[in-house]
Short mmCIF file of C-alpha atoms in Angstrom, two decimals:
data_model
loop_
_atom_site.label_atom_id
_atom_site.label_comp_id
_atom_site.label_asym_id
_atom_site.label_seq_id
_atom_site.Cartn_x
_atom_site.Cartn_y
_atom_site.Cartn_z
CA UNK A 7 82.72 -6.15 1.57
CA UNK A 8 81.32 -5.44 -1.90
CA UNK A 9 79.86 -8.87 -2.46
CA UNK A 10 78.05 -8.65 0.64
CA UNK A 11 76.40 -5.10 -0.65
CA UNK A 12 75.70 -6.46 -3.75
CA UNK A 13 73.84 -9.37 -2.91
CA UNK A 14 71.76 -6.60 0.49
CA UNK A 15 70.97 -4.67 -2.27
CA UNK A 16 69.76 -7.04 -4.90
CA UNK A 17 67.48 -8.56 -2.08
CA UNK A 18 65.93 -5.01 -1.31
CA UNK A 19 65.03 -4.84 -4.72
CA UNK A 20 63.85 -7.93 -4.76
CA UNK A 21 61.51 -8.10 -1.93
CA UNK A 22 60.32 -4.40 -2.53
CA UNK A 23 59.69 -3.66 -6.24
CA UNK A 24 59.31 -0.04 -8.20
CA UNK A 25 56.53 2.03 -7.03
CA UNK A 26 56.15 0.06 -4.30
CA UNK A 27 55.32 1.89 -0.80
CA UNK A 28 54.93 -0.15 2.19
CA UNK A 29 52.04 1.25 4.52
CA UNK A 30 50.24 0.09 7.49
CA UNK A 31 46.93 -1.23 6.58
CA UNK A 32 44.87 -1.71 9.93
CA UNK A 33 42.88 -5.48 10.26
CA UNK A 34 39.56 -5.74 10.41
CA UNK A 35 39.02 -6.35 13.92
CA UNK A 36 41.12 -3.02 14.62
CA UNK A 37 38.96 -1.06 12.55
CA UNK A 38 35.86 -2.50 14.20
CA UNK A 39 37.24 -1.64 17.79
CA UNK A 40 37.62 1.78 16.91
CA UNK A 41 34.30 2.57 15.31
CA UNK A 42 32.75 0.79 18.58
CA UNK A 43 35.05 2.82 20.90
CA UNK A 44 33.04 6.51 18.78
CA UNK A 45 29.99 5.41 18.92
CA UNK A 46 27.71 8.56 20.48
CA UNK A 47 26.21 5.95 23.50
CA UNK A 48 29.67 5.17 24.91
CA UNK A 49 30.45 9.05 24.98
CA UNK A 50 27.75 11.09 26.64
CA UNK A 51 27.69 14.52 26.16
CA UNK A 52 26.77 15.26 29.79
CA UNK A 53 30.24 14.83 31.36
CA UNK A 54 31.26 18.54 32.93
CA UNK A 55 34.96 19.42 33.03
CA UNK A 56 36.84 18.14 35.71
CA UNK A 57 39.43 20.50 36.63
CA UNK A 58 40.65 18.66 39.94
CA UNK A 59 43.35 16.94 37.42
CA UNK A 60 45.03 20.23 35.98
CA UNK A 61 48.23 20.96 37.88
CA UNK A 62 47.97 24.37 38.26
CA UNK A 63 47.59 27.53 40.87
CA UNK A 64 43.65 28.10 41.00
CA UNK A 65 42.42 31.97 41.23
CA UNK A 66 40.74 33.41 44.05
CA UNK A 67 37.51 33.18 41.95
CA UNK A 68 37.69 29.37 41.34
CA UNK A 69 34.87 27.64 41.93
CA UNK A 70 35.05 23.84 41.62
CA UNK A 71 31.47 22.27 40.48
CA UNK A 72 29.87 18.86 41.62
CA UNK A 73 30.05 16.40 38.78
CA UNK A 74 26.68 14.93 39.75
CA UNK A 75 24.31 16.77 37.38
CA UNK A 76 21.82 17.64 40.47
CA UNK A 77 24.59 19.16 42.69
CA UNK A 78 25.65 20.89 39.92
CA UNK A 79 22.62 22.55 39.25
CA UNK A 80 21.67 23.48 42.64
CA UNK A 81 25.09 25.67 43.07
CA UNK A 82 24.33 27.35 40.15
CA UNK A 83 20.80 28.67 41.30
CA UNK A 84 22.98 29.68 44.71
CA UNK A 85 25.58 31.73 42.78
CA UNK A 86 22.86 33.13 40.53
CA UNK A 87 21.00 34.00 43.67
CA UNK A 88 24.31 35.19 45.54
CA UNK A 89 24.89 37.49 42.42
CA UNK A 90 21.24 38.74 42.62
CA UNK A 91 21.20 39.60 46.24
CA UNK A 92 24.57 41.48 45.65
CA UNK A 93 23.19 43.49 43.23
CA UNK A 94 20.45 44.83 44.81
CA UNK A 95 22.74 46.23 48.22
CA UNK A 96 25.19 47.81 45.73
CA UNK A 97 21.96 49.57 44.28
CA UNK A 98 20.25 50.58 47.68
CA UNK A 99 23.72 52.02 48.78
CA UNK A 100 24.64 53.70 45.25
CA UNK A 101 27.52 51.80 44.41
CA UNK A 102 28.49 52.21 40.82
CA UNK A 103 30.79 50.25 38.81
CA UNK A 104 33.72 51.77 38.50
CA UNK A 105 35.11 52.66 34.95
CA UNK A 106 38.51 53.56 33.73
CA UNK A 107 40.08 57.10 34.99
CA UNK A 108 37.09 57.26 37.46
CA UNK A 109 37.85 57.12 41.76
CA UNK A 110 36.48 54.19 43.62
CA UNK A 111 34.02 55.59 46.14
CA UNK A 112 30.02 55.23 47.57
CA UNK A 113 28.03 58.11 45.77
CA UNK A 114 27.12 60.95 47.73
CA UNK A 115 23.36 60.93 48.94
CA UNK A 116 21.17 63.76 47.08
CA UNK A 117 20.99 66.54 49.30
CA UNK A 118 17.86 68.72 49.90
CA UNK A 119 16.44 72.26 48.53
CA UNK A 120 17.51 73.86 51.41
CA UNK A 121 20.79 72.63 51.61
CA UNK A 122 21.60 73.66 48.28
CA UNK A 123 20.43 76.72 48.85
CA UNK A 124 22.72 77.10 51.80
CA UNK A 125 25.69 76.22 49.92
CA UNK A 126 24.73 78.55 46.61
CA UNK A 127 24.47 81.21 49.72
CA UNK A 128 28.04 80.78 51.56
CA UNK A 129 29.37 80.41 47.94
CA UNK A 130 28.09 84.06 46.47
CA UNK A 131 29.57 85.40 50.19
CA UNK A 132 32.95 83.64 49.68
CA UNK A 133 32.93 85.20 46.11
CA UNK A 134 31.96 88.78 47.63
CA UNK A 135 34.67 88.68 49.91
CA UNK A 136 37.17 87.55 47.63
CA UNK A 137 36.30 90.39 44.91
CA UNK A 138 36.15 93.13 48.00
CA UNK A 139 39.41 91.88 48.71
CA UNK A 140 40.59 92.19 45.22
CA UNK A 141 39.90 95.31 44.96
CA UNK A 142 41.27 97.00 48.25
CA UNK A 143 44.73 94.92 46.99
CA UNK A 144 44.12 96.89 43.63
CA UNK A 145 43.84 100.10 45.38
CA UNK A 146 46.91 99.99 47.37
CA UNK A 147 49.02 98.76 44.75
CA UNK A 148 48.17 101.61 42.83
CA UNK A 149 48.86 104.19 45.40
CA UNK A 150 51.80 102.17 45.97
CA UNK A 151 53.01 102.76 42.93
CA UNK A 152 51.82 105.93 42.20
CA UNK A 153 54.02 107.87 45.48
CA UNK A 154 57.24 105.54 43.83
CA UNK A 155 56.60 106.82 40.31
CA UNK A 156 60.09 108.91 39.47
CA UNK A 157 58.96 112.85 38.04
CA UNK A 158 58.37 112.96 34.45
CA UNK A 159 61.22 114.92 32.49
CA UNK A 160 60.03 117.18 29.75
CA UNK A 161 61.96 116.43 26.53
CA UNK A 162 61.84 119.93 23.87
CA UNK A 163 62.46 118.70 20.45
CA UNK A 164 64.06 121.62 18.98
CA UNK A 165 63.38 122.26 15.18
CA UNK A 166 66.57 121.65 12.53
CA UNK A 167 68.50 124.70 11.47
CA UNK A 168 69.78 125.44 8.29
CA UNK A 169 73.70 125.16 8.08
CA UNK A 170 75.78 127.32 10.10
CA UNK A 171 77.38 130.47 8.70
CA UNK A 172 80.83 130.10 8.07
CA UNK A 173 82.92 132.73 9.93
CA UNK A 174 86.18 133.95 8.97
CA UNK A 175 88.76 134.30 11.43
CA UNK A 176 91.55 137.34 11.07
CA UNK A 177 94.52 135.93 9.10
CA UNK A 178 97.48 135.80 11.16
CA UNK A 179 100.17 138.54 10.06
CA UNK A 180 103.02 135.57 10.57
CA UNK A 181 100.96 133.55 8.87
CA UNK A 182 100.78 135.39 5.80
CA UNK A 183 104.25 136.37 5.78
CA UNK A 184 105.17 132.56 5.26
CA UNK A 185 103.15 132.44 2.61
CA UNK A 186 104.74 135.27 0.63
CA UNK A 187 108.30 134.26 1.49
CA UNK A 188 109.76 131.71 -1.09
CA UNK A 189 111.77 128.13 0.03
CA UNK A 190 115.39 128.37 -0.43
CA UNK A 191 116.54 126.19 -3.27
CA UNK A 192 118.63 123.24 -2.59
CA UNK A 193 122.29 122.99 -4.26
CA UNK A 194 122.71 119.95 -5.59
CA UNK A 195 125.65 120.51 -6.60
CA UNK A 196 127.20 121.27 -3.36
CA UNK A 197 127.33 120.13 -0.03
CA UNK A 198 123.76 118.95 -0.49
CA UNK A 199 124.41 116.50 -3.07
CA UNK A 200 122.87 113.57 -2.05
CA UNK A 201 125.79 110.04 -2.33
CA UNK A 202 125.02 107.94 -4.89
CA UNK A 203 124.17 104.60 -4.01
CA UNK A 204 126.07 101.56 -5.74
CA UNK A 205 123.28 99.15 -5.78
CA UNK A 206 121.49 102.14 -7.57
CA UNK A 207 124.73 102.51 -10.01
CA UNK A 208 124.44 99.07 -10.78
CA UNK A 209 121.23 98.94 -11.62
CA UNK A 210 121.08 101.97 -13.75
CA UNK A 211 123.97 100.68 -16.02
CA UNK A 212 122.27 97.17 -16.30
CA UNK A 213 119.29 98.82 -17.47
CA UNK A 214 121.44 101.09 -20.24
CA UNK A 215 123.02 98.01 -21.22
CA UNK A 216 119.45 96.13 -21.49
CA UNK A 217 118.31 98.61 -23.10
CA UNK A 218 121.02 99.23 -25.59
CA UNK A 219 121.11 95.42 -26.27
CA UNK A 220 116.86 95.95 -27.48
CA UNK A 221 117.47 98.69 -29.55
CA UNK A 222 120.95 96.71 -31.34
#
């Protein structure tokens, strides 16, 4: 195996040296074909477009012309004229073109003086009768409302006073004789001696001791 690549790769190198590119270099009798084949007088410039060859869905406004130069120019003048004729009935009926936002639609013929003046007539009458009747609506409303309207209550802001005099009510002979009497003393010593508690012991002599412990 690596004989064999040795000896394929020695012949490359061989038969195709550094720098070496190989390209295809046309012959002479190629290149003289081709110039013949551009020359202007074997491609006239008067060959149309043929679109019978496209595969493809024509439009409803395809229109397929002759390739005889004659033919062809004798169905231009008739669309040309077509377009022409067309023009002039969509101006003698008023047709305009319509434009974005507008509504598709003949224009309405000019009307007359007096016509106009009929219509600015009814249109003032209309208007009278709709502000008569405006105002009888008005009118009843506000009688309507006037009979519903609840009676008015008077509100009397009364002026501020000074502060009130304070009265003094008769002291109450019981009353007073409370207050002279004295409380009975309790006797501790006695019967009403409250029990000592011996949590409350407890912590009393814990305290003394505490305390006597600080002072030591």
């Amino acid at each position: 195996m690596f004989p064999y690549s040795l000896f394929y790769l020695t012949k490359c190198f061989a038969d195709n040296p550094v720098n070496h590119f190989p390209t295809y270099q046309p012959s002479d009798e190629r290149i003289a074909e081709i110039n013949a084949s551009l020359v202007e007088e074997n491609n006239p410039l008067n060959i149309h477009y043929d679109a019978s060859q496209e595969v493809r869905a024509k439009g409803a406004g395809f229109y397929q012309f002759s390739a005889d130069e004659v033919t062809r120019r004798k169905e231009m003048e008739d669309l040309k004229k077509a377009r022409e004729d067309t023009e002039k009935t969509r101006e003698e009926l008023g047709a305009v073109d319509v434009r974005p936002g507008e509504v598709e639609g003949m224009v309405q013929e000019s009307e007359g003086v007096g016509e106009q003046l009929k219509k600015s007539r009814a249109m003032e009458k209309r208007k009278r009768e709709l502000e008569e009747r405006r105002k009888m609506l008005d009118a009843k409303r506000r009688k309507t409302n006037h009979g519903n309207e609840p009676p008015s209550i008077k509100i009397e802001v009364q002026e501020p006073m000074g502060p009130p005099a304070i009265v003094q009510a008769p002291l109450d002979p019981f009353a007073a004789l409370e207050a002279q009497t004295p409380l009975p003393k309790l006797d501790l010593k006695g019967k009403g001696k409250m029990k000592e508690d011996p949590a409350d012991a407890f912590l009393a002599a814990l305290e003394r001791d505490i305390l006597k412990g600080t002072n030591k």
